[in-house]
CSV table of N, CA and C and ligand atoms in Angstrom, one decimal:
chain,number,residue,atom,x,y,z
A,50,UNK,N,17.4,-69.2,12.7
A,50,UNK,CA,16.5,-69.2,11.7
A,50,UNK,C,16.6,-70.1,10.9
A,51,UNK,N,15.4,-70.9,9.7
A,51,UNK,CA,15.3,-71.0,8.5
A,51,UNK,C,15.2,-70.6,8.3
A,52,UNK,N,15.6,-70.0,7.4
A,52,UNK,CA,15.4,-68.5,6.2
A,52,UNK,C,14.0,-68.9,5.6
A,53,UNK,N,13.0,-69.4,5.6
A,53,UNK,CA,11.8,-69.6,5.0
A,53,UNK,C,11.1,-69.7,5.5
A,54,UNK,N,11.3,-70.5,6.3
A,54,UNK,CA,10.3,-70.9,7.8
A,54,UNK,C,9.3,-69.8,8.2
A,55,UNK,N,8.1,-69.2,8.1
A,55,UNK,CA,6.8,-68.0,8.8
A,55,UNK,C,7.3,-68.0,10.1
A,56,UNK,N,7.4,-69.1,11.0
A,56,UNK,CA,7.8,-69.0,12.3
A,56,UNK,C,8.4,-68.6,12.8
A,57,UNK,N,9.9,-69.0,12.2
A,57,UNK,CA,11.0,-68.1,12.1
A,57,UNK,C,10.7,-67.1,12.1
A,58,UNK,N,10.1,-66.2,11.3
A,58,UNK,CA,10.2,-64.7,10.7
A,58,UNK,C,9.7,-64.7,12.0
A,59,UNK,N,8.1,-65.0,12.2
A,59,UNK,CA,6.7,-64.3,14.1
A,59,UNK,C,7.5,-64.8,15.1
A,60,UNK,N,8.6,-65.3,15.2
A,60,UNK,CA,9.8,-65.7,16.8
A,60,UNK,C,10.4,-64.3,16.0
A,61,UNK,N,11.5,-64.2,15.1
A,61,UNK,CA,12.5,-63.2,15.2
A,61,UNK,C,12.2,-61.0,15.4
A,62,UNK,N,10.3,-61.7,15.1
A,62,UNK,CA,9.8,-60.2,15.8
A,62,UNK,C,9.5,-59.4,14.2
A,63,UNK,N,10.2,-60.0,13.1
A,63,UNK,CA,10.3,-59.5,11.5
A,63,UNK,C,8.7,-58.8,10.8
A,64,UNK,N,7.5,-60.4,11.7
A,64,UNK,CA,5.8,-60.3,10.8
A,64,UNK,C,6.0,-58.9,12.2
A,65,UNK,N,5.3,-58.2,12.9
A,65,UNK,CA,4.6,-57.6,14.2
A,65,UNK,C,4.0,-58.5,14.2
A,66,UNK,N,4.3,-60.0,14.3
A,66,UNK,CA,2.7,-60.9,15.4
A,66,UNK,C,3.1,-60.0,16.1
A,67,UNK,N,1.2,-60.0,17.1
A,67,UNK,CA,1.5,-59.2,18.1
A,67,UNK,C,1.9,-60.9,19.8
A,68,UNK,N,2.6,-60.8,20.6
A,68,UNK,CA,2.6,-61.6,21.4
A,68,UNK,C,2.4,-62.2,22.1
A,69,UNK,N,1.2,-63.1,22.4
A,69,UNK,CA,0.9,-62.8,24.0
A,69,UNK,C,2.0,-63.3,25.4
A,70,UNK,N,3.2,-64.0,25.1
A,70,UNK,CA,3.5,-64.6,25.3
A,70,UNK,C,5.4,-64.5,25.3
A,71,UNK,N,6.7,-64.3,25.8
A,71,UNK,CA,7.7,-64.2,25.3
A,71,UNK,C,8.4,-64.2,26.0
A,72,UNK,N,9.9,-65.4,25.9
A,72,UNK,CA,10.5,-65.2,27.3
A,72,UNK,C,12.0,-65.7,25.7
A,73,UNK,N,12.9,-65.5,26.3
A,73,UNK,CA,14.4,-66.2,25.6
A,73,UNK,C,14.0,-66.9,24.8
A,74,UNK,N,13.0,-68.3,25.0
A,74,UNK,CA,13.1,-68.8,24.1
A,74,UNK,C,11.8,-69.1,23.5
A,75,UNK,N,11.5,-68.9,23.6
A,75,UNK,CA,9.2,-69.1,23.0
A,75,UNK,C,8.6,-68.0,22.3
A,76,UNK,N,7.7,-68.2,21.9
A,76,UNK,CA,6.9,-67.1,21.6
A,76,UNK,C,5.4,-68.3,21.7
A,77,UNK,N,4.2,-67.3,22.3
A,77,UNK,CA,3.4,-67.6,22.3
A,77,UNK,C,2.1,-66.3,20.9
A,78,UNK,N,2.0,-66.8,19.9
A,78,UNK,CA,1.0,-66.2,19.1
A,78,UNK,C,-0.8,-66.1,19.4
A,79,UNK,N,-1.4,-65.9,18.6
A,79,UNK,CA,-2.4,-66.1,17.7
A,79,UNK,C,-2.7,-67.0,16.5
A,80,UNK,N,-3.5,-68.2,16.5
A,80,UNK,CA,-3.3,-69.4,15.4
A,80,UNK,C,-4.1,-68.0,14.0
A,81,UNK,N,-3.9,-67.6,13.1
A,81,UNK,CA,-4.8,-67.4,11.9
A,81,UNK,C,-5.5,-67.7,12.1
A,82,UNK,N,-6.1,-68.6,11.6
A,82,UNK,CA,-7.1,-69.2,11.6
A,82,UNK,C,-8.0,-70.2,12.4
A,83,UNK,N,-7.9,-68.8,13.1
A,83,UNK,CA,-8.8,-70.0,14.9
A,83,UNK,C,-9.7,-71.2,14.8
A,84,UNK,N,-9.5,-72.2,14.8
A,84,UNK,CA,-10.9,-73.6,15.3
A,84,UNK,C,-12.1,-73.6,16.4
A,85,UNK,N,-11.5,-72.2,17.4
A,85,UNK,CA,-12.3,-72.5,18.4
A,85,UNK,C,-11.8,-71.0,19.0
A,86,UNK,N,-13.2,-70.7,20.0
A,86,UNK,CA,-13.0,-69.0,21.1
A,86,UNK,C,-10.8,-68.5,20.9
A,87,UNK,N,-10.3,-69.9,22.2
A,87,UNK,CA,-8.8,-69.8,22.6
A,87,UNK,C,-8.4,-70.5,20.9
A,88,UNK,N,-7.6,-70.1,20.6
A,88,UNK,CA,-6.2,-70.9,19.5
A,88,UNK,C,-5.5,-70.6,19.7
A,89,UNK,N,-4.2,-70.9,20.4
A,89,UNK,CA,-2.9,-70.0,20.8
A,89,UNK,C,-1.7,-71.0,19.7
A,90,UNK,N,-1.2,-70.5,19.2
A,90,UNK,CA,-0.5,-71.5,18.4
A,90,UNK,C,1.4,-70.9,19.7
A,91,UNK,N,2.0,-72.1,20.7
A,91,UNK,CA,3.7,-71.6,21.6
A,91,UNK,C,4.1,-72.2,20.6
A,92,UNK,N,5.7,-71.3,20.4
A,92,UNK,CA,6.3,-71.9,19.2
A,92,UNK,C,7.8,-71.8,20.4
A,93,UNK,N,8.5,-72.6,20.4
A,93,UNK,CA,10.6,-72.5,20.5
A,93,UNK,C,11.0,-71.4,19.9
A,94,UNK,N,11.6,-70.4,19.9
A,94,UNK,CA,12.3,-69.3,18.7
A,94,UNK,C,13.3,-70.6,17.9
A,95,UNK,N,14.1,-71.0,18.4
A,95,UNK,CA,14.7,-71.9,17.7
A,95,UNK,C,14.2,-72.7,16.6
A,96,UNK,N,14.8,-72.8,15.7
A,96,UNK,CA,13.8,-74.2,14.7
A,96,UNK,C,14.3,-75.4,15.1
A,97,UNK,N,13.1,-76.0,14.9
A,97,UNK,CA,13.5,-77.7,15.3
A,97,UNK,C,12.0,-77.9,14.3
A,98,UNK,N,12.2,-79.0,13.9
A,98,UNK,CA,11.2,-79.1,12.3
A,98,UNK,C,10.0,-79.7,13.1
A,99,UNK,N,9.9,-81.0,14.0
A,99,UNK,CA,9.0,-81.7,14.2
A,99,UNK,C,9.7,-81.9,15.9
A,100,UNK,N,7.8,-82.6,16.0
A,100,UNK,CA,8.1,-83.4,18.0
A,100,UNK,C,9.1,-84.5,17.8
A,101,UNK,N,9.2,-85.0,15.8
A,101,UNK,CA,9.8,-85.0,15.8
A,101,UNK,C,11.7,-85.3,15.9
A,102,UNK,N,11.5,-84.0,16.1
A,102,UNK,CA,13.4,-83.2,16.1
A,102,UNK,C,14.4,-83.6,16.8
A,103,UNK,N,13.6,-83.7,18.3
A,103,UNK,CA,13.8,-83.3,19.2
A,103,UNK,C,14.8,-84.3,19.9
A,104,UNK,N,15.9,-83.7,21.0
A,104,UNK,CA,16.8,-84.4,21.1
A,104,UNK,C,16.2,-84.4,23.2
A,105,UNK,N,17.1,-84.6,23.5
A,105,UNK,CA,16.8,-85.1,24.3
A,105,UNK,C,17.6,-83.5,26.0
A,106,UNK,N,18.8,-82.9,25.0
A,106,UNK,CA,18.5,-81.8,25.0
A,106,UNK,C,17.5,-80.1,25.6
A,107,UNK,N,16.4,-81.1,24.8
A,107,UNK,CA,15.8,-80.4,24.1
A,107,UNK,C,14.6,-80.2,26.4
A,108,UNK,N,14.6,-81.0,26.3
A,108,UNK,CA,14.0,-81.4,27.8
A,108,UNK,C,13.8,-79.5,29.1
A,109,UNK,N,14.2,-79.1,29.0
A,109,UNK,CA,14.5,-77.9,29.3
A,109,UNK,C,13.5,-76.7,29.0
A,110,UNK,N,14.3,-76.7,27.3
A,110,UNK,CA,12.5,-76.0,26.5
A,110,UNK,C,11.9,-76.6,26.3
A,111,UNK,N,11.1,-77.7,26.6
A,111,UNK,CA,9.8,-77.7,26.6
A,111,UNK,C,9.5,-78.0,27.5
A,112,UNK,N,9.8,-78.4,28.3
A,112,UNK,CA,9.6,-78.2,29.9
A,112,UNK,C,8.9,-76.5,30.4
A,113,UNK,N,9.5,-75.2,29.6
A,113,UNK,CA,9.0,-74.4,29.4
A,113,UNK,C,8.0,-73.9,28.9
A,114,UNK,N,7.7,-74.5,27.7
A,114,UNK,CA,6.7,-74.7,26.6
A,114,UNK,C,5.5,-75.1,27.2
A,115,UNK,N,5.5,-76.1,28.0
A,115,UNK,CA,4.4,-76.9,28.6
A,115,UNK,C,4.0,-76.1,29.5
A,116,UNK,N,4.9,-75.6,30.0
A,116,UNK,CA,4.1,-74.5,31.5
A,116,UNK,C,3.4,-72.8,31.8
A,117,UNK,N,4.3,-72.6,29.5
A,117,UNK,CA,3.4,-72.1,29.6
A,117,UNK,C,2.4,-71.3,28.9
A,118,UNK,N,2.3,-73.1,28.2
A,118,UNK,CA,0.9,-73.5,28.2
A,118,UNK,C,-0.4,-73.7,29.1
A,119,UNK,N,-0.1,-74.1,30.2
A,119,UNK,CA,-0.7,-74.1,31.2
A,119,UNK,C,-0.7,-72.5,31.3
A,120,UNK,N,-0.1,-71.6,31.5
A,120,UNK,CA,-0.3,-70.2,32.5
A,120,UNK,C,-1.3,-69.6,31.5
A,121,UNK,N,-1.2,-69.7,29.8
A,121,UNK,CA,-2.0,-69.7,29.4
A,121,UNK,C,-3.3,-69.5,29.6
A,122,UNK,N,-3.3,-70.8,29.5
A,122,UNK,CA,-5.3,-71.9,29.8
A,122,UNK,C,-5.3,-70.8,31.1
A,123,UNK,N,-4.8,-71.2,31.7
A,123,UNK,CA,-4.8,-70.2,33.4
A,123,UNK,C,-5.9,-68.9,32.1
A,124,UNK,N,-4.8,-67.9,31.8
A,124,UNK,CA,-5.2,-65.9,32.0
A,124,UNK,C,-6.1,-67.0,31.1
A,125,UNK,N,-6.3,-67.5,29.6
A,125,UNK,CA,-7.0,-67.5,29.1
A,125,UNK,C,-8.5,-67.7,29.6
A,126,UNK,N,-9.2,-67.9,30.9
A,126,UNK,CA,-10.0,-67.9,31.2
A,126,UNK,C,-10.3,-70.5,31.4
A,127,UNK,N,-9.4,-71.1,30.5
A,127,UNK,CA,-10.0,-72.3,30.4
A,127,UNK,C,-10.4,-73.4,31.5
A,128,UNK,N,-10.8,-73.0,32.7
A,128,UNK,CA,-10.3,-73.3,33.3
A,128,UNK,C,-11.8,-75.2,33.4
A,129,UNK,N,-11.9,-74.9,32.4
A,129,UNK,CA,-12.7,-76.3,32.2
A,129,UNK,C,-12.3,-77.7,31.0
A,130,UNK,N,-11.8,-76.6,30.3
A,130,UNK,CA,-10.6,-77.2,30.1
A,130,UNK,C,-9.7,-77.4,29.1
A,131,UNK,N,-9.2,-77.6,28.0
A,131,UNK,CA,-8.6,-77.0,26.8
A,131,UNK,C,-7.4,-78.4,26.5
A,132,UNK,N,-7.2,-78.1,24.9
A,132,UNK,CA,-6.3,-79.4,24.2
A,132,UNK,C,-4.6,-78.7,23.6
A,133,UNK,N,-3.9,-79.1,23.6
A,133,UNK,CA,-3.4,-79.4,23.3
A,133,UNK,C,-2.5,-80.0,21.6
A,134,UNK,N,-2.5,-80.0,20.9
A,134,UNK,CA,-1.9,-80.6,19.7
A,134,UNK,C,-0.9,-80.0,19.6
A,135,UNK,N,0.6,-81.2,18.7
A,135,UNK,CA,1.2,-80.9,18.3
A,135,UNK,C,1.8,-81.6,17.0
A,136,UNK,N,-0.1,-81.3,16.1
A,136,UNK,CA,0.6,-82.6,14.0
A,136,UNK,C,2.2,-82.3,14.2
A,137,UNK,N,2.2,-83.9,13.6
A,137,UNK,CA,4.0,-84.0,13.2
A,137,UNK,C,3.6,-84.9,12.1
A,138,UNK,N,4.6,-84.1,10.9
A,138,UNK,CA,5.1,-84.9,9.8
A,138,UNK,C,4.0,-85.0,9.1
A,139,UNK,N,3.7,-85.6,7.7
A,139,UNK,CA,2.6,-85.5,6.9
A,139,UNK,C,1.1,-85.9,6.9
A,140,UNK,N,1.6,-87.4,8.8
A,140,UNK,CA,0.6,-88.1,7.9
A,140,UNK,C,-0.6,-87.8,9.4
A,141,UNK,N,0.3,-86.4,10.9
A,141,UNK,CA,0.0,-86.1,11.4
A,141,UNK,C,-0.8,-84.3,11.3
A,142,UNK,N,-0.9,-84.5,9.6
A,142,UNK,CA,-1.4,-83.4,9.5
A,142,UNK,C,-0.3,-81.6,9.7
A,143,UNK,N,0.5,-81.9,9.3
A,143,UNK,CA,1.6,-80.6,10.0
A,143,UNK,C,1.6,-80.0,8.9
A,144,UNK,N,1.6,-78.6,8.5
A,144,UNK,CA,2.4,-77.9,7.4
A,144,UNK,C,2.4,-77.0,7.1
A,145,UNK,N,3.1,-76.3,8.9
A,145,UNK,CA,4.0,-75.4,9.3
A,145,UNK,C,5.5,-76.6,9.7
A,146,UNK,N,6.3,-76.2,9.2
A,146,UNK,CA,7.2,-77.5,9.4
A,146,UNK,C,8.2,-76.8,10.3
A,147,UNK,N,7.4,-75.8,11.7
A,147,UNK,CA,8.9,-75.4,13.0
A,147,UNK,C,7.9,-76.3,13.8
A,148,UNK,N,8.3,-76.4,15.5
A,148,UNK,CA,7.7,-77.5,15.8
A,148,UNK,C,6.6,-75.8,16.8
A,149,UNK,N,5.7,-77.0,16.4
A,149,UNK,CA,4.1,-75.7,17.6
A,149,UNK,C,3.5,-76.6,18.1
A,150,UNK,N,2.9,-75.8,19.5
A,150,UNK,CA,2.1,-76.7,19.8
A,150,UNK,C,0.6,-75.8,20.3
A,151,UNK,N,-0.5,-76.5,19.1
A,151,UNK,CA,-2.6,-75.3,19.4
A,151,UNK,C,-2.1,-75.8,20.6
A,152,UNK,N,-2.7,-74.2,21.6
A,152,UNK,CA,-3.5,-74.2,23.0
A,152,UNK,C,-5.1,-73.7,22.1
A,153,UNK,N,-5.5,-75.0,22.3
A,153,UNK,CA,-7.3,-74.8,21.5
A,153,UNK,C,-8.2,-74.6,23.2
A,154,UNK,N,-9.4,-73.8,22.9
A,154,UNK,CA,-10.3,-74.2,23.8
A,154,UNK,C,-11.0,-72.8,23.9
A,155,UNK,N,-12.1,-73.0,25.4
A,155,UNK,CA,-12.6,-71.9,25.1
A,155,UNK,C,-14.2,-72.6,24.2
A,156,UNK,N,-14.3,-73.5,23.7
A,156,UNK,CA,-16.2,-74.8,23.6
A,156,UNK,C,-15.9,-75.8,24.1
A,157,UNK,N,-16.7,-76.4,24.3
A,157,UNK,CA,-16.5,-78.3,23.8
A,157,UNK,C,-15.7,-78.4,22.8
A,158,UNK,N,-15.2,-79.8,22.9
A,158,UNK,CA,-14.0,-80.4,22.1
A,158,UNK,C,-14.6,-81.9,21.8
A,159,UNK,N,-14.8,-82.5,20.5
A,159,UNK,CA,-15.2,-83.5,20.5
A,159,UNK,C,-14.0,-84.2,19.8
A,160,UNK,N,-14.1,-85.3,20.5
A,160,UNK,CA,-12.5,-86.5,20.7
A,160,UNK,C,-12.8,-88.2,19.8
A,161,UNK,N,-12.9,-88.1,19.1
A,161,UNK,CA,-11.5,-88.1,18.3
A,161,UNK,C,-12.4,-86.7,16.8
A,162,UNK,N,-11.0,-85.5,17.0
A,162,UNK,CA,-10.9,-84.2,16.0
A,162,UNK,C,-11.4,-85.0,14.5
A,163,UNK,N,-11.3,-85.9,13.5
A,163,UNK,CA,-12.0,-85.8,12.9
A,163,UNK,C,-10.8,-85.8,11.9
B,198,5GP,P1,0.5,-77.1,11.4
B,198,5GP,O1,-1.0,-78.1,10.2
B,198,5GP,O2,0.7,-76.7,10.9
B,198,5GP,O3,-0.1,-78.6,13.1
B,198,5GP,O4,-1.0,-76.0,11.8
B,198,5GP,C1,0.1,-75.2,11.6
B,198,5GP,C2,-1.1,-73.5,12.5
B,198,5GP,O5,-0.9,-72.0,12.0
B,198,5GP,C3,-2.2,-73.5,11.5
B,198,5GP,O6,-3.6,-73.4,12.6
B,198,5GP,C4,-2.3,-72.2,11.3
B,198,5GP,O7,-4.2,-71.5,10.7
B,198,5GP,C5,-0.9,-71.4,11.3
B,198,5GP,N1,-0.6,-70.5,10.5
B,198,5GP,C6,-0.3,-70.5,8.9
B,198,5GP,N2,1.3,-69.5,9.3
B,198,5GP,C7,0.4,-67.9,10.6
B,198,5GP,C8,0.6,-66.8,10.2
B,198,5GP,O8,1.3,-66.6,9.1
B,198,5GP,N3,0.6,-66.2,10.7
B,198,5GP,C9,-0.5,-67.3,12.8
B,198,5GP,N4,-0.8,-66.1,12.7
B,198,5GP,N5,-1.0,-68.7,12.0
B,198,5GP,C10,-0.5,-69.4,11.0
B,199,ZN,ZN1,11.4,-72.1,12.0
């Protein structure tokens, strides 16, 4: 837990955010400012700053996150497709410095997003 990290607070349950998925290692919850009909964030409970800070030992955790994303996409009815985004660092537009994956879907998504 990193003291002033909003996603650490969410993951610890102290902000009473509704979880769509919770396991020992991860939680998934809806983004506060959705950019599409489905916009879910999947995060590790453990504080990892970004994708630029993962290590080889995080492989199982990252695999669990990807499987959770796949299951969530199925549950949300995103059979036509979806996008997974991990904004990383200043040039990547990362605003919350706790690793998170955006699961975005429910409408046709243009690429590049701009
Ligand atoms: P980033 O820009 O770092 O990739 O994404 C951070 C995301 O977290 C943004 O889409 C923002 O809307 C979302 N967010 C920031 N604070 C909160 C919060 O307190 N609760 C929820 N549910 N989402 C948040
Ligand atoms: Zn954190």
